[in-house]
Amino acid sequence: MTDSVQNIQTTAEIAHHAAPAWKIEARALTRLAGPIVVTQLAQMGVGTIDVLMLGAYSKDALAASALALSIYWAMWLLGMGPAVAVQPMIAHTLGEKRFAAPSVRASVRMALWAIIFISPPMMLLLYFTGDILVLLGEPEKLSADAGAFMHILMFGLPFTLAFNVLRGYTNALSHPRAALVVMMLTVLVNASLAYALIFGHFGAPRMGLLGAGLASAVSFAFSFFALLAAILLTPSLSSYRIFHRFARPAWPKFAEIVRLGLPIGMTMIFEAMFFNAGTLIMGYFGTASVAAHQVALNAVALAFMVPLGVATAATVRVGLAAGAKDLPRVRLAGLTASALGQLFMLVTGFAFAVFPREIVGFYIDAKDPANADVIEHAVVFLRLGAAFQFFDSLQVTLSLSLRGLKDAQAPMWINGASYWLVGFPAALLFVFVFGFEGVGVWMAFILGLFCCASGMVLRFAWMSGMIGSRTL
């Protein structure tokens, strides 16, 4: 029996502890979420390193990589649906405590099968990145460079998706530190390879943009094989023998992976496209507005990693409780996760509202008069970001709590309607009718997130039995 199974507690068992139930749940969530947060920050670091190095190498190389990645990440988000679906499935199995090993093994196996099936068509589409960009009206030289970059980077796609399958497995078994250590090593591998291959150091050829693509592809492959090695060398993780009879199909599990994974992937795409659309709209108002927008969005994204980590942990905690048919424990896990996320966002929201100029100073030289417009815009955006964060934290913690209940369809529709039936039309109205310019984009972000958070609150209240008379 693994540690994760031993740690499952029913509501009745928790009642016997001296500490209140919410404190016990908060501790469990925090222990699980901490390594997950750092892992996510490290994943952001891989992309940040490439941007910094390509920016130092050539503005044209940086621009070409940005164009290519806009298409790459769309495929990655779609593929991430099946990759992350494995986590709530395993959590349910462990919560039930029945036939755990065969069911867990089948869930991981079928998730990896899904990655094997979907990767070739996605890679084929990525192969034509250059042609797609030309059709979208991008400059031919940049499109050609982006295509060449993608011809190398695309080979890393199946590995990064498979890494996230294994990461979901380790998270569900309450061993998030394995993925954390691997991702920290991956950052070092990527940084070393990018430095060598982009600039031609350590005897490596000077490959520029292509070197960045090769470094990323190799680092993605490294992350998968390193986490696989960690799993095989850790007794509590290897005991499930996830590759035993790997060629044997488990079609009900495969169908569940698809049923959960597709709406999860679409949910992520809806959200990413909404914020990308905001960035495109911001481009109408000049370089200063775009630069300020990117600064503010990056600061908000960094703060968002904490509630996202808590939300990922909530998927596991809610899934364990749901598998045990313990509805009060489901409510406790979801509400505690939301409270922890909101508490953190109150702190960062206060910082964004009171010290925006100091935060912007970490990104831009405030002493340079040429940056004055960027700083003033970024200060306003960050203050709006203080409200932005509150609703973003609420929607993500409850959305991923619902994922722990294997509820993926309704969050997808809530997400899509909030961002594309409310948020995006509001952005067009605020910007082009009312003339709020960049501020209008951020007002639309807040409105879209408010609608999404409201929908998630109502959905979780119903699914957890807070309203109505639902049972598991």
Short mmCIF file of C-alpha atoms in Angstrom, two decimals:
data_model
loop_
_atom_site.label_atom_id
_atom_site.label_comp_id
_atom_site.label_asym_id
_atom_site.label_seq_id
_atom_site.Cartn_x
_atom_site.Cartn_y
_atom_site.Cartn_z
CA MET A 1 0.00 0.00 0.00
CA THR A 2 1.45 3.39 -0.98
CA ASP A 3 1.77 6.50 1.17
CA SER A 4 -0.91 8.21 -0.87
CA VAL A 5 -3.44 5.47 -0.11
CA GLN A 6 -2.48 5.41 3.55
CA ASN A 7 -3.04 9.16 3.80
CA ILE A 8 -6.64 9.04 2.58
CA GLN A 9 -8.96 9.98 5.42
CA THR A 10 -12.71 9.98 5.63
CA THR A 11 -14.66 12.79 7.23
CA ALA A 12 -15.34 10.58 10.25
CA GLU A 13 -11.64 9.83 10.73
CA ILE A 14 -10.71 13.50 10.51
CA ALA A 15 -13.26 14.32 13.20
CA HIS A 16 -11.19 12.33 15.70
CA HIS A 17 -8.18 14.61 15.26
CA ALA A 18 -7.64 17.45 17.69
CA ALA A 19 -7.10 19.99 14.89
CA PRO A 20 -10.10 21.30 12.94
CA ALA A 21 -10.75 19.51 9.66
CA TRP A 22 -10.00 22.58 7.56
CA LYS A 23 -6.53 22.89 9.14
CA ILE A 24 -5.73 19.27 8.35
CA GLU A 25 -6.93 19.75 4.79
CA ALA A 26 -4.98 23.00 4.43
CA ARG A 27 -1.80 21.27 5.55
CA ALA A 28 -2.33 18.40 3.12
CA LEU A 29 -3.02 20.80 0.25
CA THR A 30 -0.01 22.96 1.07
CA ARG A 31 2.35 19.97 1.26
CA LEU A 32 1.18 18.76 -2.12
CA ALA A 33 0.91 22.19 -3.76
CA GLY A 34 4.34 23.53 -2.74
CA PRO A 35 6.46 21.34 -5.06
CA ILE A 36 3.85 21.67 -7.81
CA VAL A 37 4.12 25.49 -7.72
CA VAL A 38 7.92 25.37 -7.98
CA THR A 39 7.69 22.82 -10.82
CA GLN A 40 5.37 25.13 -12.76
CA LEU A 41 7.69 28.09 -12.20
CA ALA A 42 10.57 25.97 -13.47
CA GLN A 43 8.55 25.10 -16.59
CA MET A 44 8.07 28.82 -17.18
CA GLY A 45 11.82 29.19 -16.74
CA VAL A 46 12.54 26.96 -19.75
CA GLY A 47 10.66 29.32 -22.06
CA THR A 48 12.04 32.42 -20.37
CA ILE A 49 15.62 31.27 -20.88
CA ASP A 50 15.01 30.74 -24.60
CA VAL A 51 13.45 34.20 -24.94
CA LEU A 52 16.35 35.90 -23.14
CA MET A 53 19.01 34.10 -25.16
CA LEU A 54 17.30 34.55 -28.52
CA GLY A 55 16.73 38.20 -27.70
CA ALA A 56 20.46 38.59 -27.07
CA TYR A 57 21.28 36.71 -30.28
CA SER A 58 18.95 38.47 -32.74
CA LYS A 59 15.63 40.30 -32.73
CA ASP A 60 14.69 38.49 -35.95
CA ALA A 61 15.35 35.10 -34.31
CA LEU A 62 13.24 36.09 -31.31
CA ALA A 63 10.39 37.24 -33.56
CA ALA A 64 10.51 34.02 -35.62
CA SER A 65 10.43 31.87 -32.49
CA ALA A 66 7.48 33.85 -31.12
CA LEU A 67 5.51 33.25 -34.32
CA ALA A 68 6.30 29.54 -34.28
CA LEU A 69 5.46 29.14 -30.61
CA SER A 70 2.04 30.74 -31.11
CA ILE A 71 1.14 27.65 -33.17
CA TYR A 72 3.16 25.18 -31.10
CA TRP A 73 1.44 26.08 -27.83
CA ALA A 74 -2.00 25.67 -29.39
CA MET A 75 -1.10 22.05 -30.18
CA TRP A 76 0.48 21.62 -26.76
CA LEU A 77 -2.65 22.83 -24.98
CA LEU A 78 -4.84 20.45 -26.97
CA GLY A 79 -2.52 17.55 -26.19
CA MET A 80 -2.38 18.48 -22.52
CA GLY A 81 -6.04 17.51 -22.09
CA PRO A 82 -5.42 13.74 -22.25
CA ALA A 83 -2.13 14.22 -20.40
CA VAL A 84 -3.71 15.79 -17.31
CA ALA A 85 -6.87 13.64 -17.36
CA VAL A 86 -4.87 10.82 -15.80
CA GLN A 87 -4.55 12.68 -12.48
CA PRO A 88 -8.23 12.74 -11.40
CA MET A 89 -8.71 9.21 -12.73
CA ILE A 90 -5.94 7.86 -10.51
CA ALA A 91 -7.14 9.91 -7.54
CA HIS A 92 -10.61 8.36 -7.84
CA THR A 93 -9.08 4.90 -7.98
CA LEU A 94 -7.00 5.48 -4.86
CA GLY A 95 -10.02 6.93 -3.08
CA GLU A 96 -12.01 3.79 -3.82
CA LYS A 97 -9.12 1.61 -2.52
CA ARG A 98 -10.28 -1.27 -4.72
CA PHE A 99 -8.09 -2.99 -7.35
CA ALA A 100 -5.85 0.09 -7.23
CA ALA A 101 -2.76 -1.21 -9.03
CA PRO A 102 -4.43 -2.60 -12.18
CA SER A 103 -6.67 0.46 -12.54
CA VAL A 104 -3.87 2.97 -11.96
CA ARG A 105 -1.64 1.11 -14.39
CA ALA A 106 -4.37 1.07 -17.04
CA SER A 107 -5.02 4.81 -16.61
CA VAL A 108 -1.36 5.71 -17.14
CA ARG A 109 -1.01 3.25 -20.03
CA MET A 110 -4.03 4.57 -21.88
CA ALA A 111 -2.98 8.19 -21.32
CA LEU A 112 0.37 7.39 -22.92
CA TRP A 113 -1.44 5.59 -25.73
CA ALA A 114 -3.50 8.74 -26.30
CA ILE A 115 -0.29 10.78 -26.60
CA ILE A 116 1.11 8.26 -29.07
CA PHE A 117 -2.06 8.49 -31.19
CA ILE A 118 -2.46 12.27 -31.22
CA SER A 119 1.19 13.30 -31.58
CA PRO A 120 1.74 12.33 -35.27
CA PRO A 121 -1.17 14.43 -36.67
CA MET A 122 -0.21 17.37 -34.46
CA MET A 123 3.42 17.10 -35.54
CA LEU A 124 2.31 16.94 -39.19
CA LEU A 125 0.42 20.20 -38.74
CA LEU A 126 3.43 21.76 -37.00
CA TYR A 127 5.62 20.71 -39.94
CA PHE A 128 3.70 23.20 -42.10
CA THR A 129 4.11 26.09 -39.62
CA GLY A 130 5.95 28.25 -42.16
CA ASP A 131 3.21 27.83 -44.78
CA ILE A 132 0.48 28.51 -42.21
CA LEU A 133 2.15 31.74 -41.12
CA VAL A 134 2.45 32.91 -44.74
CA LEU A 135 -1.27 32.25 -45.23
CA LEU A 136 -1.92 34.34 -42.11
CA GLY A 137 -0.10 37.26 -43.71
CA GLU A 138 3.20 37.09 -41.80
CA PRO A 139 6.45 38.14 -43.58
CA GLU A 140 7.91 35.37 -45.73
CA LYS A 141 11.43 35.49 -44.25
CA LEU A 142 10.17 35.32 -40.65
CA SER A 143 7.70 32.58 -41.61
CA ALA A 144 10.45 30.52 -43.25
CA ASP A 145 12.69 30.89 -40.19
CA ALA A 146 9.79 29.96 -37.91
CA GLY A 147 9.13 26.88 -40.03
CA ALA A 148 12.76 25.76 -39.86
CA PHE A 149 12.73 26.28 -36.08
CA MET A 150 9.56 24.20 -35.79
CA HIS A 151 10.97 21.35 -37.91
CA ILE A 152 13.29 20.67 -34.95
CA LEU A 153 11.15 21.74 -31.98
CA MET A 154 8.16 19.58 -33.00
CA PHE A 155 10.06 16.38 -32.10
CA GLY A 156 9.93 17.46 -28.46
CA LEU A 157 6.12 17.62 -28.41
CA PRO A 158 5.33 13.95 -27.63
CA PHE A 159 7.98 13.92 -24.91
CA THR A 160 6.67 17.00 -23.08
CA LEU A 161 3.12 15.62 -23.23
CA ALA A 162 4.26 12.21 -21.98
CA PHE A 163 6.21 13.93 -19.19
CA ASN A 164 2.97 15.53 -18.04
CA VAL A 165 1.25 12.14 -18.00
CA LEU A 166 3.96 10.83 -15.67
CA ARG A 167 3.81 14.05 -13.66
CA GLY A 168 0.06 13.58 -13.16
CA TYR A 169 0.75 10.04 -11.98
CA THR A 170 3.32 11.17 -9.40
CA ASN A 171 1.08 14.03 -8.24
CA ALA A 172 -1.89 11.70 -7.78
CA LEU A 173 0.26 9.45 -5.62
CA SER A 174 1.32 12.49 -3.55
CA HIS A 175 4.92 12.43 -4.79
CA PRO A 176 5.21 15.82 -6.54
CA ARG A 177 8.89 16.25 -5.61
CA ALA A 178 9.95 13.75 -8.27
CA ALA A 179 8.67 16.03 -11.04
CA LEU A 180 10.11 19.07 -9.23
CA VAL A 181 13.65 17.65 -9.17
CA VAL A 182 13.39 16.56 -12.80
CA MET A 183 12.12 19.96 -13.93
CA MET A 184 14.90 21.79 -12.09
CA LEU A 185 17.42 19.57 -13.88
CA THR A 186 15.60 20.20 -17.16
CA VAL A 187 16.03 23.95 -16.72
CA LEU A 188 19.79 23.43 -16.30
CA VAL A 189 19.94 21.11 -19.33
CA ASN A 190 17.98 23.55 -21.49
CA ALA A 191 20.01 26.57 -20.38
CA SER A 192 23.32 24.80 -21.03
CA LEU A 193 22.30 23.46 -24.43
CA ALA A 194 20.69 26.73 -25.53
CA TYR A 195 23.80 28.70 -24.53
CA ALA A 196 26.05 26.26 -26.38
CA LEU A 197 23.96 25.80 -29.53
CA ILE A 198 22.63 29.33 -30.03
CA PHE A 199 25.97 31.09 -29.59
CA GLY A 200 28.39 28.27 -30.49
CA HIS A 201 30.07 27.84 -27.11
CA PHE A 202 31.85 24.77 -25.66
CA GLY A 203 32.87 23.63 -29.13
CA ALA A 204 29.27 23.38 -30.37
CA PRO A 205 28.26 24.82 -33.76
CA ARG A 206 26.71 28.30 -33.76
CA MET A 207 23.14 27.42 -34.78
CA GLY A 208 21.21 30.49 -33.62
CA LEU A 209 17.45 29.97 -33.84
CA LEU A 210 17.80 26.31 -34.83
CA GLY A 211 19.98 25.76 -31.78
CA ALA A 212 17.19 27.03 -29.55
CA GLY A 213 14.77 24.58 -31.15
CA LEU A 214 17.19 21.67 -30.72
CA ALA A 215 17.93 22.62 -27.09
CA SER A 216 14.22 22.71 -26.24
CA ALA A 217 13.44 19.43 -28.03
CA VAL A 218 16.30 17.64 -26.27
CA SER A 219 15.35 19.10 -22.88
CA PHE A 220 11.74 17.92 -23.35
CA ALA A 221 12.99 14.40 -24.10
CA PHE A 222 15.30 14.60 -21.09
CA SER A 223 12.42 15.57 -18.79
CA PHE A 224 10.41 12.50 -19.84
CA PHE A 225 13.23 9.98 -19.49
CA ALA A 226 14.49 11.51 -16.23
CA LEU A 227 11.03 11.35 -14.63
CA LEU A 228 10.59 7.81 -15.93
CA ALA A 229 13.90 6.87 -14.27
CA ALA A 230 12.80 8.54 -11.02
CA ILE A 231 9.56 6.54 -11.06
CA LEU A 232 11.36 3.25 -11.68
CA LEU A 233 13.87 3.96 -8.90
CA THR A 234 11.29 5.03 -6.28
CA PRO A 235 9.69 1.96 -4.63
CA SER A 236 6.33 3.59 -3.87
CA LEU A 237 6.06 4.76 -7.50
CA SER A 238 7.50 1.69 -9.21
CA SER A 239 5.24 -0.68 -7.26
CA TYR A 240 2.37 0.00 -9.67
CA ARG A 241 4.47 -1.27 -12.62
CA ILE A 242 2.90 1.22 -15.00
CA PHE A 243 4.60 -0.31 -18.06
CA HIS A 244 3.55 -3.88 -17.29
CA ARG A 245 1.76 -5.27 -20.36
CA PHE A 246 2.03 -1.88 -22.03
CA ALA A 247 0.68 -3.22 -25.36
CA ARG A 248 -2.52 -4.47 -23.72
CA PRO A 249 -5.51 -2.19 -24.42
CA ALA A 250 -7.94 -1.01 -21.76
CA TRP A 251 -10.59 0.57 -23.94
CA PRO A 252 -12.92 1.80 -21.16
CA LYS A 253 -9.98 3.70 -19.64
CA PHE A 254 -8.99 5.02 -23.07
CA ALA A 255 -12.54 6.25 -23.63
CA GLU A 256 -12.47 7.96 -20.24
CA ILE A 257 -9.15 9.64 -21.08
CA VAL A 258 -10.68 11.02 -24.27
CA ARG A 259 -13.97 11.98 -22.59
CA LEU A 260 -12.14 13.95 -19.91
CA GLY A 261 -9.15 15.07 -21.93
CA LEU A 262 -10.80 16.74 -24.89
CA PRO A 263 -12.93 19.19 -22.87
CA ILE A 264 -9.97 19.89 -20.56
CA GLY A 265 -7.83 20.72 -23.59
CA MET A 266 -10.55 22.91 -25.08
CA THR A 267 -10.96 24.71 -21.75
CA MET A 268 -7.28 25.63 -21.75
CA ILE A 269 -7.43 26.71 -25.40
CA PHE A 270 -10.48 28.94 -24.78
CA GLU A 271 -8.62 30.73 -22.00
CA ALA A 272 -5.30 31.04 -23.80
CA MET A 273 -6.95 32.35 -26.98
CA PHE A 274 -8.88 34.95 -24.98
CA PHE A 275 -5.73 36.41 -23.46
CA ASN A 276 -3.85 36.17 -26.76
CA ALA A 277 -6.70 38.09 -28.41
CA GLY A 278 -6.29 40.79 -25.77
CA THR A 279 -2.61 41.07 -26.64
CA LEU A 280 -3.43 41.40 -30.35
CA ILE A 281 -5.95 44.16 -29.60
CA MET A 282 -3.33 45.92 -27.49
CA GLY A 283 -1.13 46.10 -30.58
CA TYR A 284 -3.43 48.75 -32.06
CA PHE A 285 -2.21 51.26 -29.48
CA GLY A 286 1.52 51.13 -30.08
CA THR A 287 4.68 49.61 -28.71
CA ALA A 288 4.40 51.23 -25.27
CA SER A 289 0.99 49.69 -24.64
CA VAL A 290 2.10 46.24 -25.80
CA ALA A 291 5.28 46.34 -23.70
CA ALA A 292 3.35 47.52 -20.62
CA HIS A 293 0.74 44.84 -21.20
CA GLN A 294 3.41 42.12 -21.37
CA VAL A 295 5.07 43.35 -18.18
CA ALA A 296 1.80 43.41 -16.24
CA LEU A 297 0.66 40.08 -17.67
CA ASN A 298 3.97 38.43 -16.73
CA ALA A 299 3.75 39.70 -13.15
CA VAL A 300 0.16 38.45 -12.87
CA ALA A 301 1.14 35.09 -14.44
CA LEU A 302 3.91 34.59 -11.90
CA ALA A 303 1.51 35.24 -9.01
CA PHE A 304 -1.03 32.91 -10.65
CA MET A 305 1.37 29.95 -10.32
CA VAL A 306 0.54 29.68 -6.61
CA PRO A 307 -3.26 29.28 -6.90
CA LEU A 308 -2.68 27.08 -9.95
CA GLY A 309 -0.47 24.81 -7.85
CA VAL A 310 -3.07 24.76 -5.08
CA ALA A 311 -5.75 24.00 -7.69
CA THR A 312 -3.71 21.10 -9.09
CA ALA A 313 -3.36 19.71 -5.58
CA ALA A 314 -7.13 20.18 -5.14
CA THR A 315 -7.74 17.92 -8.15
CA VAL A 316 -6.00 15.13 -6.25
CA ARG A 317 -7.61 15.85 -2.87
CA VAL A 318 -11.11 16.15 -4.34
CA GLY A 319 -10.55 13.05 -6.46
CA LEU A 320 -9.50 11.00 -3.44
CA ALA A 321 -12.60 12.11 -1.54
CA ALA A 322 -14.88 11.51 -4.53
CA GLY A 323 -13.46 8.03 -5.01
CA ALA A 324 -14.23 7.32 -1.35
CA LYS A 325 -17.82 8.64 -1.88
CA ASP A 326 -17.17 11.24 0.83
CA LEU A 327 -19.12 14.32 -0.28
CA PRO A 328 -18.36 16.44 2.84
CA ARG A 329 -14.65 15.80 2.20
CA VAL A 330 -15.11 16.90 -1.41
CA ARG A 331 -16.57 20.20 -0.22
CA LEU A 332 -13.84 20.64 2.35
CA ALA A 333 -11.05 20.08 -0.18
CA GLY A 334 -12.52 22.42 -2.81
CA LEU A 335 -13.40 25.21 -0.40
CA THR A 336 -10.07 25.02 1.42
CA ALA A 337 -8.20 25.22 -1.89
CA SER A 338 -10.24 28.26 -2.89
CA ALA A 339 -9.61 29.94 0.46
CA LEU A 340 -5.85 29.34 0.23
CA GLY A 341 -5.74 30.71 -3.31
CA GLN A 342 -7.75 33.78 -2.37
CA LEU A 343 -5.59 34.43 0.69
CA PHE A 344 -2.45 34.46 -1.43
CA MET A 345 -4.06 36.68 -4.05
CA LEU A 346 -5.11 39.18 -1.39
CA VAL A 347 -1.44 39.61 -0.54
CA THR A 348 -0.24 39.94 -4.14
CA GLY A 349 -3.27 42.07 -5.05
CA PHE A 350 -2.35 44.47 -2.25
CA ALA A 351 1.22 44.61 -3.60
CA PHE A 352 0.02 45.27 -7.16
CA ALA A 353 -2.36 48.00 -6.01
CA VAL A 354 0.04 49.78 -3.62
CA PHE A 355 3.49 49.16 -5.12
CA PRO A 356 2.92 48.87 -8.89
CA ARG A 357 5.74 51.25 -9.83
CA GLU A 358 8.27 49.31 -7.79
CA ILE A 359 7.14 46.02 -9.36
CA VAL A 360 7.38 47.44 -12.86
CA GLY A 361 10.90 48.60 -11.97
CA PHE A 362 12.00 44.96 -11.85
CA TYR A 363 11.21 44.70 -15.57
CA ILE A 364 12.01 48.14 -16.98
CA ASP A 365 14.62 50.78 -16.19
CA ALA A 366 12.56 53.52 -14.56
CA LYS A 367 15.44 56.00 -14.84
CA ASP A 368 15.36 55.97 -18.64
CA PRO A 369 12.99 58.74 -19.87
CA ALA A 370 12.30 56.67 -23.00
CA ASN A 371 10.44 54.15 -20.80
CA ALA A 372 8.10 56.67 -19.16
CA ASP A 373 5.05 55.76 -21.28
CA VAL A 374 5.56 52.04 -20.76
CA ILE A 375 5.84 52.48 -17.00
CA GLU A 376 2.73 54.62 -16.71
CA HIS A 377 0.66 52.14 -18.71
CA ALA A 378 2.04 49.16 -16.77
CA VAL A 379 1.22 50.80 -13.43
CA VAL A 380 -2.43 51.17 -14.46
CA PHE A 381 -2.59 47.61 -15.79
CA LEU A 382 -1.09 46.20 -12.60
CA ARG A 383 -3.64 48.00 -10.46
CA LEU A 384 -6.37 46.45 -12.57
CA GLY A 385 -4.52 43.17 -12.17
CA ALA A 386 -5.18 43.34 -8.43
CA ALA A 387 -8.88 42.76 -9.15
CA PHE A 388 -8.05 40.42 -12.04
CA GLN A 389 -6.23 38.04 -9.66
CA PHE A 390 -9.09 37.59 -7.21
CA PHE A 391 -11.42 36.15 -9.84
CA ASP A 392 -8.65 34.24 -11.63
CA SER A 393 -7.72 32.41 -8.43
CA LEU A 394 -11.36 31.57 -7.66
CA GLN A 395 -12.09 30.20 -11.11
CA VAL A 396 -8.96 28.04 -11.33
CA THR A 397 -9.24 26.46 -7.87
CA LEU A 398 -12.89 25.55 -8.40
CA SER A 399 -12.39 24.50 -12.03
CA LEU A 400 -9.66 22.05 -11.05
CA SER A 401 -11.69 20.92 -8.04
CA LEU A 402 -14.46 20.05 -10.50
CA ARG A 403 -11.84 18.20 -12.54
CA GLY A 404 -11.25 16.09 -9.42
CA LEU A 405 -14.93 15.14 -9.67
CA LYS A 406 -14.31 14.18 -13.32
CA ASP A 407 -16.54 17.09 -14.32
CA ALA A 408 -14.93 18.49 -17.48
CA GLN A 409 -17.79 19.29 -19.87
CA ALA A 410 -19.54 21.95 -17.78
CA PRO A 411 -16.32 23.86 -16.92
CA MET A 412 -15.48 23.89 -20.63
CA TRP A 413 -18.82 25.54 -21.49
CA ILE A 414 -18.58 27.97 -18.55
CA ASN A 415 -15.08 28.89 -19.65
CA GLY A 416 -15.95 29.31 -23.34
CA ALA A 417 -19.10 31.34 -22.66
CA SER A 418 -17.41 33.60 -20.10
CA TYR A 419 -14.47 34.47 -22.31
CA TRP A 420 -15.94 34.42 -25.79
CA LEU A 421 -19.60 35.37 -25.31
CA VAL A 422 -18.93 37.96 -22.61
CA GLY A 423 -15.24 38.84 -22.29
CA PHE A 424 -14.21 39.23 -25.93
CA PRO A 425 -17.28 41.22 -27.06
CA ALA A 426 -16.80 43.40 -23.97
CA ALA A 427 -13.18 44.02 -25.00
CA LEU A 428 -14.29 45.19 -28.45
CA LEU A 429 -16.96 47.40 -26.87
CA PHE A 430 -14.69 48.93 -24.22
CA VAL A 431 -11.80 49.48 -26.63
CA PHE A 432 -13.36 50.50 -29.94
CA VAL A 433 -16.72 51.99 -28.87
CA PHE A 434 -16.03 53.56 -25.49
CA GLY A 435 -12.41 54.38 -26.36
CA PHE A 436 -10.80 52.96 -23.21
CA GLU A 437 -7.89 51.57 -25.26
CA GLY A 438 -5.55 49.31 -23.25
CA VAL A 439 -7.52 49.81 -20.04
CA GLY A 440 -10.56 48.42 -21.86
CA VAL A 441 -8.71 45.16 -22.56
CA TRP A 442 -7.96 44.69 -18.88
CA MET A 443 -11.52 45.62 -17.92
CA ALA A 444 -12.70 42.87 -20.28
CA PHE A 445 -10.25 40.43 -18.66
CA ILE A 446 -11.77 41.21 -15.27
CA LEU A 447 -15.34 40.83 -16.58
CA GLY A 448 -14.60 37.53 -18.31
CA LEU A 449 -12.90 36.13 -15.21
CA PHE A 450 -15.73 37.35 -12.98
CA CYS A 451 -18.28 35.48 -15.12
CA CYS A 452 -16.09 32.38 -15.20
CA ALA A 453 -15.54 32.44 -11.42
CA SER A 454 -19.27 32.92 -10.80
CA GLY A 455 -20.11 29.96 -13.02
CA MET A 456 -17.54 27.75 -11.30
CA VAL A 457 -18.87 28.71 -7.86
CA LEU A 458 -22.40 27.67 -8.82
CA ARG A 459 -21.23 24.48 -10.53
CA PHE A 460 -19.06 23.38 -7.61
CA ALA A 461 -21.83 24.22 -5.14
CA TRP A 462 -24.18 21.90 -7.03
CA MET A 463 -21.66 19.12 -7.73
CA SER A 464 -20.51 19.05 -4.09
CA GLY A 465 -24.02 19.02 -2.68
CA MET A 466 -23.89 22.50 -1.18
CA ILE A 467 -27.06 23.27 -3.09
CA GLY A 468 -29.57 20.63 -4.13
CA SER A 469 -29.45 17.05 -2.88
CA ARG A 470 -26.72 15.49 -4.99
CA THR A 471 -24.89 12.34 -3.86
CA LEU A 472 -21.78 10.60 -5.18
#
